[in-house]
Coordinates of C-alpha atoms and ligand atoms in Angstrom, one line a residue:
X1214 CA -27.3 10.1 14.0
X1215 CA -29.4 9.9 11.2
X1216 CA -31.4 6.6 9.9
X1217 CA -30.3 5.5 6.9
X1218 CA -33.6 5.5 5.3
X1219 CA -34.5 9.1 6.3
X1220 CA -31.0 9.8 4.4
X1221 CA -31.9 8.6 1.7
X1222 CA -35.6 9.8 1.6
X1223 CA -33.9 13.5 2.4
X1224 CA -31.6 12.9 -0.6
X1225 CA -32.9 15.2 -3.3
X1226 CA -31.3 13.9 -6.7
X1227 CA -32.4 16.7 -9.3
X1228 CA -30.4 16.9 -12.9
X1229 CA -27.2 14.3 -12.3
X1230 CA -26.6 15.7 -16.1
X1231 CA -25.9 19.2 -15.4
X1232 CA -22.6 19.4 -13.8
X1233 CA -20.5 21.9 -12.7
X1234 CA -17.0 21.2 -14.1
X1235 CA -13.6 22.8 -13.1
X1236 CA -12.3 22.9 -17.4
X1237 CA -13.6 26.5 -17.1
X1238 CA -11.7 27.4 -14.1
X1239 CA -8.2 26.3 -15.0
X1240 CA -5.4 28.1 -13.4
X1241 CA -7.1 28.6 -9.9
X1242 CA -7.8 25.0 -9.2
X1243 CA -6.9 24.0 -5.8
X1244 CA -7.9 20.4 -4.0
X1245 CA -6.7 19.3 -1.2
X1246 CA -6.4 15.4 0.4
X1247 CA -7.3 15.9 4.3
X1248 CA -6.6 12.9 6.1
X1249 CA -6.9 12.2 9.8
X1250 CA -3.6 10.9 11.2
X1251 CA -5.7 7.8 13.0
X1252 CA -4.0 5.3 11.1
X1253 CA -1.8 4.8 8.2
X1254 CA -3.0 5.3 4.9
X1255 CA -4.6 2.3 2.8
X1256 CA -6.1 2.1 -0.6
X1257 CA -9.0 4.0 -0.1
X1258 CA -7.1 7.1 1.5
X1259 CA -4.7 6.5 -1.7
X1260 CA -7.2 6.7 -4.4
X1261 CA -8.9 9.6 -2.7
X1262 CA -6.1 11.2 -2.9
X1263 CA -4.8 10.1 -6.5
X1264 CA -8.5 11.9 -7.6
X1265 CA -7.1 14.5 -6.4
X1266 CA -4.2 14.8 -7.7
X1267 CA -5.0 13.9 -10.7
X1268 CA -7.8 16.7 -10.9
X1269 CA -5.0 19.0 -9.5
X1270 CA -2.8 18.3 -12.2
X1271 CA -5.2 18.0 -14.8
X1272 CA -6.2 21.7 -14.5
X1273 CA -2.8 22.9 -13.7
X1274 CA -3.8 23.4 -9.8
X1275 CA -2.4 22.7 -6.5
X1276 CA -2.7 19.7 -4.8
X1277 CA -2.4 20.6 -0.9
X1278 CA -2.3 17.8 2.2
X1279 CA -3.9 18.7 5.2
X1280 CA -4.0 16.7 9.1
X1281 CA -6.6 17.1 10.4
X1282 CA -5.5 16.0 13.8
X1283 CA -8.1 17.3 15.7
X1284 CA -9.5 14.0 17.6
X1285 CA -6.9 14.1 19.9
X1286 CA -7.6 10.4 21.4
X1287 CA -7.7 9.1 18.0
X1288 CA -4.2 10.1 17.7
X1289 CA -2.2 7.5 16.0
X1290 CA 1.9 8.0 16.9
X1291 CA 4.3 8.3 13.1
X1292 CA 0.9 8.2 11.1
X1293 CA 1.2 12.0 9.9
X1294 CA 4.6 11.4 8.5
X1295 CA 3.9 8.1 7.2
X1296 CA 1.0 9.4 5.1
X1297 CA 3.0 12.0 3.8
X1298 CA 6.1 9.6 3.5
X1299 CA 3.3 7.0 1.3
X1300 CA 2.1 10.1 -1.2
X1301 CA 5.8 10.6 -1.8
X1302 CA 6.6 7.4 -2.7
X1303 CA 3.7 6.9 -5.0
X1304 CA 4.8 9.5 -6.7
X1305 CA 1.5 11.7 -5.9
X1306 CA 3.5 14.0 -3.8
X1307 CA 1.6 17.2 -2.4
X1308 CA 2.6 20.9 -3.4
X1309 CA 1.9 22.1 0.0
X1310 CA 1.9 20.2 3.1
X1311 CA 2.3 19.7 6.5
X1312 CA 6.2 19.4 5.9
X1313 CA 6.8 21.0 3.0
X1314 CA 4.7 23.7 4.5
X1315 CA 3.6 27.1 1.9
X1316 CA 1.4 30.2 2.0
X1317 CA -1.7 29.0 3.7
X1318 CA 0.0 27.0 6.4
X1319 CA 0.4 25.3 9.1
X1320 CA -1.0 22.3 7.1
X1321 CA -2.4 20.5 11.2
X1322 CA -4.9 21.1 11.9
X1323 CA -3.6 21.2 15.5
X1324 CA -1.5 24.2 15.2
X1325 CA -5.0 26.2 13.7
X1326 CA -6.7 26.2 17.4
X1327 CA -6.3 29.8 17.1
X1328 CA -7.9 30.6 13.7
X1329 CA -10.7 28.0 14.7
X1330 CA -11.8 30.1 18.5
X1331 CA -11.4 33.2 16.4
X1332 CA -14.0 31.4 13.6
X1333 CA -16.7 29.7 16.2
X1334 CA -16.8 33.3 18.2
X1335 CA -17.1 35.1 14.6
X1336 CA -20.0 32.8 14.9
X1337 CA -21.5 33.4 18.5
X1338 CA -21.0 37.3 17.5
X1339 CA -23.8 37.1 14.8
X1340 CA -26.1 34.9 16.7
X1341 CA -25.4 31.7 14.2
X1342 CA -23.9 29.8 17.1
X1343 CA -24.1 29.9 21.3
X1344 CA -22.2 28.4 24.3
X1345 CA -23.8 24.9 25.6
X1346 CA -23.4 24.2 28.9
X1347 CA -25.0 20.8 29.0
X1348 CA -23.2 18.5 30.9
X1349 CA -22.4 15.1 29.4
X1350 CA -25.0 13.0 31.5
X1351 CA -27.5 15.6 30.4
X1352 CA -26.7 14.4 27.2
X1353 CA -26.5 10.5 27.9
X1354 CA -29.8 10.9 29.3
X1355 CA -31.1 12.5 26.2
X1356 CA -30.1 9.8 23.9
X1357 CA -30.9 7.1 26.3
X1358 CA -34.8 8.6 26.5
X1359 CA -34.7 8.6 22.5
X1360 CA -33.4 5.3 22.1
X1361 CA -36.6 3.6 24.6
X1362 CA -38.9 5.3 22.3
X1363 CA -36.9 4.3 19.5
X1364 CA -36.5 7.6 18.1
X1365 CA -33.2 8.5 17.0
X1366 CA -31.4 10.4 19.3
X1367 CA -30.6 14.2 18.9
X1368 CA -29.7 16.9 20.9
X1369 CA -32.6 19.2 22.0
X1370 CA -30.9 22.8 20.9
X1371 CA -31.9 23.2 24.7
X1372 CA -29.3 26.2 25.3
X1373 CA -30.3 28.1 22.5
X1374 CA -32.7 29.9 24.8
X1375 CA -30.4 31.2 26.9
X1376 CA -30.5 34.7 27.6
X1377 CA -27.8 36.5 27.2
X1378 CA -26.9 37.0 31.1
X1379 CA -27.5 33.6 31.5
X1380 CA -24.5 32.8 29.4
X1381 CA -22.5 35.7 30.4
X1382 CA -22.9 34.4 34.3
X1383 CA -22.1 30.3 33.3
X1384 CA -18.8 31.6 31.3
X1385 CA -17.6 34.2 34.3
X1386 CA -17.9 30.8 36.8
X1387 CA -16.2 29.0 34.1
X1388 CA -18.9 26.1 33.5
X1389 CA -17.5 23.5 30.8
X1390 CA -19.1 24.5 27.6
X1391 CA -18.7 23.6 24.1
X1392 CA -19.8 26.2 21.3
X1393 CA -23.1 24.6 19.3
X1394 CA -23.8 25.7 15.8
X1395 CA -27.7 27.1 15.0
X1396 CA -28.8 25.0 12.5
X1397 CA -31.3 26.7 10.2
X1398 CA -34.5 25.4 8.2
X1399 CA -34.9 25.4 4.3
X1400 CA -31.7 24.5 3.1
X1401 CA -30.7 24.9 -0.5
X1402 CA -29.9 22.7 -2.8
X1403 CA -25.9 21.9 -4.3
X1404 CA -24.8 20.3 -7.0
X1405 CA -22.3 18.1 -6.3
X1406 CA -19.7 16.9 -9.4
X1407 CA -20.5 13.5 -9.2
X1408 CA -24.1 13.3 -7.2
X1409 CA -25.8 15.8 -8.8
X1410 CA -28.0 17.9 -6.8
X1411 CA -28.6 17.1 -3.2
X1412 CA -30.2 18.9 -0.1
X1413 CA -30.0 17.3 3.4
X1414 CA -32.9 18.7 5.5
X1415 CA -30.6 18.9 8.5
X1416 CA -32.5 20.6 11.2
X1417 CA -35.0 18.4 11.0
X1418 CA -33.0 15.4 11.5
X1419 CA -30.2 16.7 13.6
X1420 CA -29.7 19.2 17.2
X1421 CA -27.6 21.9 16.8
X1422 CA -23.8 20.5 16.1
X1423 CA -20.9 21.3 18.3
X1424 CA -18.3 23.3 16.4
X1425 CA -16.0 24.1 19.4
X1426 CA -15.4 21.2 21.5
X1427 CA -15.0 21.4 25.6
X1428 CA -10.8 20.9 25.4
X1429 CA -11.0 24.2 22.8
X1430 CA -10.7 22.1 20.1
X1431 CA -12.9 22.3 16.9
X1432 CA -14.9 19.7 15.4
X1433 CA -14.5 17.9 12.1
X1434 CA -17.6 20.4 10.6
X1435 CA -16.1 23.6 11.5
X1436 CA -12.0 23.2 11.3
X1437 CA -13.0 21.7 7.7
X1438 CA -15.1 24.9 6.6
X1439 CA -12.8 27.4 8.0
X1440 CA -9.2 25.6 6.8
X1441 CA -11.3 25.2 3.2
X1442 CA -12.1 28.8 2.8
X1443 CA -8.6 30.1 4.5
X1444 CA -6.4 27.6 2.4
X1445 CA -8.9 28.7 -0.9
X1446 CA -9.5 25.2 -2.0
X1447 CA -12.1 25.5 -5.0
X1448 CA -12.5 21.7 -4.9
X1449 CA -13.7 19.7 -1.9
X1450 CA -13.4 15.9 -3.3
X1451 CA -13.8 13.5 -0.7
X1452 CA -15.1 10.5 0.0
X1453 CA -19.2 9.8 -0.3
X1454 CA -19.6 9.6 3.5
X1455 CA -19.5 13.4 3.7
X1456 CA -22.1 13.5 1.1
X1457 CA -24.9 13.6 3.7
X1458 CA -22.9 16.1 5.5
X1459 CA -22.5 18.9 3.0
X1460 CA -25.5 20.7 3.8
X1461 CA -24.3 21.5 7.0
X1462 CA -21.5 22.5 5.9
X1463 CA -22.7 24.9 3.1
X1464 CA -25.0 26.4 6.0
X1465 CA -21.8 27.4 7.6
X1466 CA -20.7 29.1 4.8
X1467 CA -23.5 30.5 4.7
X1468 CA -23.5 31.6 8.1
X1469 CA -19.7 33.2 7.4
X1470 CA -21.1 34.9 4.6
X1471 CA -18.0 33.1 2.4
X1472 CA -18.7 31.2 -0.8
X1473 CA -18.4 27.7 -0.8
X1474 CA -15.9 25.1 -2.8
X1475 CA -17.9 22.6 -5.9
X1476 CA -18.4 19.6 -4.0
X1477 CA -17.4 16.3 -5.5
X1478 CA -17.9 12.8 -3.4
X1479 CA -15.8 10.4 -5.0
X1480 CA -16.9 6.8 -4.8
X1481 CA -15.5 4.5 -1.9
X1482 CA -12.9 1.6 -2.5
X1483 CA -14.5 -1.6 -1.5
X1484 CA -13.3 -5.5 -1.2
X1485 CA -14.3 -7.4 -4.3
X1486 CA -17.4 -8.7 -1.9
X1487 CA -18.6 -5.4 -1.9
X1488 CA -17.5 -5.3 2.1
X1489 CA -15.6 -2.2 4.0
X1490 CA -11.7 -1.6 3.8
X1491 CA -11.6 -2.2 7.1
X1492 CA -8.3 -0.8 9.0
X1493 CA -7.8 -4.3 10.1
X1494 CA -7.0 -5.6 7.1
X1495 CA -3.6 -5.5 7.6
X1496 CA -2.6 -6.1 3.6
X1497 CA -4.5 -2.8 2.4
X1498 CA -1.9 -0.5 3.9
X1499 CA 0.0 1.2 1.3
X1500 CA 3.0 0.7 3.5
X1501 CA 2.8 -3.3 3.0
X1502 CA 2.8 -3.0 -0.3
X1503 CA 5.8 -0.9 -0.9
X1504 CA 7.8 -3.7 1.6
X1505 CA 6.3 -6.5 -0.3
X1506 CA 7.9 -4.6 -3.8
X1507 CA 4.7 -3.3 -5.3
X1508 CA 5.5 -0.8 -7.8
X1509 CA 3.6 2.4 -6.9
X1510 CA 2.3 2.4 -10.8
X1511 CA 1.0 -0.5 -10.6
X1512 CA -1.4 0.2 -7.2
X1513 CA -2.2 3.9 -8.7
X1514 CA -3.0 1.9 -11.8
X1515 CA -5.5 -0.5 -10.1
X1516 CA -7.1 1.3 -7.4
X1517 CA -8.3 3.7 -11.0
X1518 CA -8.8 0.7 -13.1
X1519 CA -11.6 -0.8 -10.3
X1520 CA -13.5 2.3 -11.0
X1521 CA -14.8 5.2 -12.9
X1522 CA -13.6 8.4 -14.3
X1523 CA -12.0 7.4 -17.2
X1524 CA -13.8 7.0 -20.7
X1525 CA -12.0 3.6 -20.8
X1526 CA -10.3 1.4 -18.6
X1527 CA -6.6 -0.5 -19.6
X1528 CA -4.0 -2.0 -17.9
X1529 CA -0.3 -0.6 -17.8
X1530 CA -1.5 3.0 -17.6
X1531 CA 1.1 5.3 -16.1
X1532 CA 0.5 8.7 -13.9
X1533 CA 0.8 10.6 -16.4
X1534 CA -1.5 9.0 -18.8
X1535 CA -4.3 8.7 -15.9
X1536 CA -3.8 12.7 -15.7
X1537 CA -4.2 13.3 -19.4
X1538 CA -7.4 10.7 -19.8
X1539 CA -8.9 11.7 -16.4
X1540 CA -12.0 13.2 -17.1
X1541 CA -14.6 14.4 -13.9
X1542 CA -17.5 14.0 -16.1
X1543 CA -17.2 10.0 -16.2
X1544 CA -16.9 9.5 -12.5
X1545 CA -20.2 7.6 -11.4
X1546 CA -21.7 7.1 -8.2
X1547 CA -20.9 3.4 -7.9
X1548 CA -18.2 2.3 -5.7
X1549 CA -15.1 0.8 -7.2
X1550 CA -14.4 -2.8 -6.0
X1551 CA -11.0 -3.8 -5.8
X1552 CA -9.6 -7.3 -6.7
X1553 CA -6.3 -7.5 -5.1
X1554 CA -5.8 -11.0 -6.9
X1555 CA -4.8 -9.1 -10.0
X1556 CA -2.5 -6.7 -8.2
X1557 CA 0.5 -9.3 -9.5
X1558 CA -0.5 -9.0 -13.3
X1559 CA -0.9 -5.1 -12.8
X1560 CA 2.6 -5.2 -11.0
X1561 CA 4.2 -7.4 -14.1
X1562 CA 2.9 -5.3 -16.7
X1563 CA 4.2 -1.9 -14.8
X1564 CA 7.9 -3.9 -14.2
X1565 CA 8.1 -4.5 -17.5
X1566 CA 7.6 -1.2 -18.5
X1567 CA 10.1 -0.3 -16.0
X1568 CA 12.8 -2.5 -17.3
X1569 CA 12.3 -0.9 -20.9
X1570 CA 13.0 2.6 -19.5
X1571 CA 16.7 2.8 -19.4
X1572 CA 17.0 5.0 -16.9
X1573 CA 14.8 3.3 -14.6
X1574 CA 16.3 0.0 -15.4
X1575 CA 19.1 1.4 -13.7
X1576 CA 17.7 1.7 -10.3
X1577 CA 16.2 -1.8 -11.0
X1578 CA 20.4 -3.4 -11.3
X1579 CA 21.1 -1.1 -8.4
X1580 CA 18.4 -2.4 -6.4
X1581 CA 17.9 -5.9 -7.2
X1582 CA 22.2 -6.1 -6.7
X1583 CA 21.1 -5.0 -2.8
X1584 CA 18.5 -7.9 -2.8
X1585 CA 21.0 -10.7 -4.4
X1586 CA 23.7 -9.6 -1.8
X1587 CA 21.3 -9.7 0.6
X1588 CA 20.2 -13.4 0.2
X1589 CA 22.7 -14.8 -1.3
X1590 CA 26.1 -12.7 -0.5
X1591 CA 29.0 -15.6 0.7
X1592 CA 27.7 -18.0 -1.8
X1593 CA 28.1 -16.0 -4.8
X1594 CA 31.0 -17.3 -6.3
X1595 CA 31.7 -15.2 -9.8
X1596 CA 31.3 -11.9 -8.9
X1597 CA 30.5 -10.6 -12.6
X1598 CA 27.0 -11.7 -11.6
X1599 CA 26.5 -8.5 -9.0
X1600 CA 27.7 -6.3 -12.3
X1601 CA 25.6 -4.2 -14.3
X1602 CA 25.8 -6.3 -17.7
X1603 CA 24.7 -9.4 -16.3
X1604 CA 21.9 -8.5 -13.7
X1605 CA 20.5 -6.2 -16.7
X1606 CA 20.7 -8.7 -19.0
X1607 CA 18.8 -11.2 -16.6
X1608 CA 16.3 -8.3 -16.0
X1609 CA 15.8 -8.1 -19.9
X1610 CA 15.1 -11.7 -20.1
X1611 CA 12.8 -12.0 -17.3
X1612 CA 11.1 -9.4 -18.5
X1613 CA 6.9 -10.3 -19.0
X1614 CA 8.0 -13.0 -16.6
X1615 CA 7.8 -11.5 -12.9
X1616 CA 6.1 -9.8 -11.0
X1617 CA 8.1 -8.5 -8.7
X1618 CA 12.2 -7.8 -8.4
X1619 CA 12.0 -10.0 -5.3
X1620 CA 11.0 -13.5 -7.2
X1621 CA 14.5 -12.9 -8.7
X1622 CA 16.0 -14.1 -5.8
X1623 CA 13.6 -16.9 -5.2
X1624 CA 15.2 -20.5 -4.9
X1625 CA 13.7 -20.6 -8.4
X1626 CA 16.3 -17.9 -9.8
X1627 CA 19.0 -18.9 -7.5
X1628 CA 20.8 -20.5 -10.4
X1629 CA 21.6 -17.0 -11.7
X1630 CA 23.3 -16.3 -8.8
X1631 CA 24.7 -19.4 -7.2
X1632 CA 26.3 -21.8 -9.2
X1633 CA 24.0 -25.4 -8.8
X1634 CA 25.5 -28.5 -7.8
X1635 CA 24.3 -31.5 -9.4
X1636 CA 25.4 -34.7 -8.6
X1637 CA 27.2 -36.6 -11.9
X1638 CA 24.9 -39.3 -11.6
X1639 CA 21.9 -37.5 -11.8
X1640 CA 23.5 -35.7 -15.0
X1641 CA 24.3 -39.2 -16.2
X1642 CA 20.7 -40.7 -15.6
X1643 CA 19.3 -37.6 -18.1
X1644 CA 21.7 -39.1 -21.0
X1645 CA 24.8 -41.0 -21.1
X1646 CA 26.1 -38.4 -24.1
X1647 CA 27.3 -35.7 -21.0
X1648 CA 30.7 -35.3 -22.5
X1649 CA 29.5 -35.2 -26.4
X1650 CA 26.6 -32.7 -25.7
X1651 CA 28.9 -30.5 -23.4
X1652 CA 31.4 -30.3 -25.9
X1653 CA 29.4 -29.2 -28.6
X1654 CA 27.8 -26.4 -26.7
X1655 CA 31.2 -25.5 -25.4
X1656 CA 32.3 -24.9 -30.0
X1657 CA 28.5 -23.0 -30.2
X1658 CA 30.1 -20.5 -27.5
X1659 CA 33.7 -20.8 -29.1
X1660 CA 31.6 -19.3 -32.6
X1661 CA 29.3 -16.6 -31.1
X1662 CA 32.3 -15.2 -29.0
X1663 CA 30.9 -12.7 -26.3
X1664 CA 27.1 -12.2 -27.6
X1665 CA 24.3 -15.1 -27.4
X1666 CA 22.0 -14.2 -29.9
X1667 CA 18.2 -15.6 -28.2
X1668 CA 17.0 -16.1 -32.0
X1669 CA 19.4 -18.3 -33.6
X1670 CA 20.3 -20.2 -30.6
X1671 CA 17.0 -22.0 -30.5
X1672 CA 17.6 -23.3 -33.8
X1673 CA 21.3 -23.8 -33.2
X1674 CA 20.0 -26.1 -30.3
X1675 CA 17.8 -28.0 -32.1
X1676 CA 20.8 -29.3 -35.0
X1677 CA 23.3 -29.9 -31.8
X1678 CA 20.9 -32.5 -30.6
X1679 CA 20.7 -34.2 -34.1
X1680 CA 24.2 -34.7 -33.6
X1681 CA 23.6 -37.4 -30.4
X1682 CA 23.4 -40.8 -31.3
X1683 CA 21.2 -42.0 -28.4
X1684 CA 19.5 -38.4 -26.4
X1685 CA 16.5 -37.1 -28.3
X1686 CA 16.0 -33.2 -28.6
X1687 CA 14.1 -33.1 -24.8
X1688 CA 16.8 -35.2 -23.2
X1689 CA 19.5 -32.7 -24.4
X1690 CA 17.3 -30.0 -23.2
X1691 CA 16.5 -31.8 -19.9
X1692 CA 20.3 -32.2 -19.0
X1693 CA 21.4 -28.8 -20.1
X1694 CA 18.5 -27.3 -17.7
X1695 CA 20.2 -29.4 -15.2
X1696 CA 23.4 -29.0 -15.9
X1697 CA 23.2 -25.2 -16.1
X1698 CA 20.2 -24.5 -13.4
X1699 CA 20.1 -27.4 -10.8
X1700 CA 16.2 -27.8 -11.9
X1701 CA 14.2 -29.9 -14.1
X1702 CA 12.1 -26.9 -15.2
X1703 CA 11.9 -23.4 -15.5
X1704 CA 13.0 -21.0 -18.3
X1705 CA 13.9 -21.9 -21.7
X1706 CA 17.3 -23.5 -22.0
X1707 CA 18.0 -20.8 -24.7
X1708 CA 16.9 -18.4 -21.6
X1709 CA 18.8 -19.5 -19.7
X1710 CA 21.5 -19.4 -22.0
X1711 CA 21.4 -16.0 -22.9
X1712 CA 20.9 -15.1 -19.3
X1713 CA 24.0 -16.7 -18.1
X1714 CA 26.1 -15.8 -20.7
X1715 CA 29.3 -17.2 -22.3
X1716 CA 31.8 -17.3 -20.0
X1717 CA 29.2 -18.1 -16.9
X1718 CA 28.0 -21.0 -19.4
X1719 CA 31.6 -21.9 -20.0
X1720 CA 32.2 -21.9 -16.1
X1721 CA 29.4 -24.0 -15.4
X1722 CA 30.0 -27.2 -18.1
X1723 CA 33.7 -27.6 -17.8
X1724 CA 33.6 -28.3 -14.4
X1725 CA 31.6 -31.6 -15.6
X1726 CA 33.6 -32.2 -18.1
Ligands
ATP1924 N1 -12.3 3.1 1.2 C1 -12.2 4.3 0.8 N2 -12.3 4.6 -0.5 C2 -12.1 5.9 -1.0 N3 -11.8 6.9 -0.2 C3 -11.7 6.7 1.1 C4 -11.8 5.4 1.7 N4 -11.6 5.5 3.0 C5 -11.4 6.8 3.3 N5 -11.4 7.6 2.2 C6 -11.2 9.0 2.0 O1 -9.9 9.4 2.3 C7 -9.9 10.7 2.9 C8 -9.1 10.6 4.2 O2 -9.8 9.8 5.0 P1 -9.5 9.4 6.5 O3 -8.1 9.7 6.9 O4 -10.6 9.9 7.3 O5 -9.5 7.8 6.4 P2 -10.4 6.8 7.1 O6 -9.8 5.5 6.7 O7 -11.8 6.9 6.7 O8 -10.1 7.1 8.6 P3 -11.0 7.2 9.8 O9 -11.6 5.9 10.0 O10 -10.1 7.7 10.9 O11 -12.0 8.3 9.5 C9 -11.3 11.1 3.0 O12 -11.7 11.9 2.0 C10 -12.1 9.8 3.0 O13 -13.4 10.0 2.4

């Protein structure tokens, strides 16, 4: 563990101007996401992995996903598949993965173990790393001893000195050992895409770092480095907590003798208070927000519009306008804070958009007919209103309106679906001109035949109520809202008009006739 102000002291930030970018290298561009299966994946993971794939994309490179499953107790059951089941449905979906598998796979980490004993003994071999034999209350005893003199704790790189018999005689009568990497002094600087340059002193903050765990598995330091190099990512773009530790990492490359990735450590997502995602947060999951009829667009568009990398930020912007005005260069070191209270406006602007794409307005009927049956099924009495026509038309009206497909099927649209009943009198109490107004509304339909045009039937209103003798304009208005919706407010009576349609409209004012 490292204090946060020795961090920050061993921070080097040199030129933050002269960065490395990835333009040059088009063509052999590949990033990878890397996620631990330890939960299911929330905005942070998301916009992580959207850089990504955007900067995939953008260079005409390979986006790969990657478990890294190692932490076996951290383990959390379906959270593998629902990562990869999230990037799919926000339409970020990985070229190589763990299930769609391709040339540098397995894509778990825990199906490497092989490739990761062969890597830490690689190690051993040269002398860059050595067998530990230190027992757990060796090491409790350590860090409690650090912590009274309130240093921080670190291990002592105690079995570095072993001799070579030594070690040969503690492995042949099988001693628990984990494999500890030899960290050296003086290390180099990088320059990171979005930091600049950095250098972490780590040796002189840190003991040697297990690589190779006691159960044979492999630490987060060394599976990273050696799945890196094997799967050739040229882009390591991660979140800023790895910043500090990169170093170590490069020093293992070093100690491979392979060359290293750019570095790039991508801002964190934060609360609008500046506070942690935290996994308990139960509404961040990306999973909740699909349920809850989020449009993917509009949480890809959000979780970019919080933050940088773009040379300006607008609302409405699709994937494949954040790929084309992407641009590395304008990412900045602040993190991006996220104001879920605009997710609905986001979410409007991105249905909209939907609705005006035929072919996505489609799906829209198909799925909003599901949602309609769903909640309102044995009521529905005129079936034309589960047809394509009608549920289109409603969708075209609505339009700039919702938010969501769901508020479609709020008691507030159940008019649409369900014809109202309102009790005469309550018609009556609105004007005493029912029969007169209904009548004349019923000729405006007998004129415009199977269309109602939205324009002219404003206007058209507007003369029909000069023709009452004692209901003003609002009164006629008032009782054809009621008459036609069952409420006293909502959309335009010319809306709600159009919405309907003729013979719906026709349906709903005989009967009161
Ligand atoms: N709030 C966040 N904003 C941006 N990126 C994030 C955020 N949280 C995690 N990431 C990034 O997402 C990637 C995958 O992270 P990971 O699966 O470890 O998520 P995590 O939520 O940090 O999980 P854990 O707590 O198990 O480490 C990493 O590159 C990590 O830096």
């Amino acid at each position: 563990m490292v204090s946060k102000s020795y961090e920050i002291l061993l921070t080097l930030t040199f030129h933050t101007d002269t960065r490395r970018h990835a333009s040059s290298e088009n063509g052999n561009v590949r990033v990878r996401f890397a996620p631990s299966p330890t939960g299911f994946l929330h905005l942070g993971g998301l916009r992580t992995a959207l850089y990504n794939f955007i900067f995939a994309k953008k260079h005409g490179g390979t986006f790969v996903l990657r478990m890294e499953d190692t932490d076996q107790s951290r383990l959390v059951s379906g959270a593998a598949d629902g990562i990869e089941d999230m990037l799919e449905w926000a339409g970020i979906s990985p070229d190589e993965s763990p299930r769609k598998g391709g040339i540098f796979g397995p894509y778990q980490q825990s199906q490497r173990l092989d490739l990761y004993s062969q890597a830490a003994q690689t190690l051993v071999d040269k002398g860059a790393a050595y067998h530990c034999f230190c027992s757990p209350q060796r090491l409790e005893l350590l860090k409690k001893e650090a912590l009274r003199s309130r240093q921080t704790p670190r291990y002592d790189n105690r079995c570095r000195h072993l001799a070579p018999d030594q070690v040969a005689e503690k492995l042949g009568q099988g001693q628990p050992h984990v494999i500890r990497f030899r960290l050296q002094e003086g290390v180099d600087p990088f320059e990171d895409m979005v930091f600049g340059w950095n250098r972490h002193e780590v040796a002189a903050v840190e003991g040697d770092p297990v690589i190779m765990k006691a159960d044979g598995f492999p630490t987060y330091h060394l599976a990273n480095v050696v799945d890196d190099h094997h799967m050739q990512i040229s882009h390591v773009l991660r979140g800023t907590e790895w910043l500090i530790s990169t170093s170590k990492h490069l020093l293992l490359y070093q100690a491979f003798g392979w060359t290293p990735p750019t570095f790039g450590h991508l801002p964190l997502l934060l609360n609008k208070d500046g506070s942690k995602l935290s996994k308990r947060q139960g509404d961040i999951f990306i999973e909740h927000f699909a349920k809850s009829g989020s449009l993917p667009e509009a949480l890809l568009d959000i979780i970019t519009n919080c933050g940088s990398g773009f040379a300006n930020n607008r609302t409405g912007r699709k994937l494949d306008e954040l790929i084309s005005e992407f641009d590395s260069s304008k990412i900045t070191t602040h993190s991006a804070l996220l104001d879920l209270d605009k997710l609905p406006e986001f979410n409007r602007v991105h249905l909209m958009q939907r609705i005006e794409d035929e072919e996505k307005c489609a799906s829209l009927v198909k799925e909003l007919q599901v949602l309609i049956e769903d909640a309102y099924g044995p009521q529905v009495q005129e079936s034309d209103v589960l047809h394509d026509p009608y549920i289109r038309r409603v969708l075209h009206f609505r339009k700039g309106h919702i938010s969501r497909l769901q508020d479609l099927v709020t008691p507030a649209y159940s008019f649409l679906w369900v014809r109202p009943c309102v009790p005469r009198e309550q018609l009556e109490g609105v004007s005493s001109e029912a029969h007169a107004i209904i009548t004349l509304v019923l000729e405006l339909l007998q004129r415009h035949g199977k269309e109602l045009p939205l324009e002219s039937l404003s206007p058209e209103l507007k003369v029909l109520a000069k023709k009452m003798k004692a209901t003003k304009y609002s009164g006629v208005m008032k009782f054809l809202r009621l008459a036609l919706s069952g409420h006293q407010q909502g959309p335009s009576v010319a809306e709600i008009m159009v919405s309907l349609g003729p013979n719906e409209i026709l349906n709903r004012l005989q009967r009161l006739l």
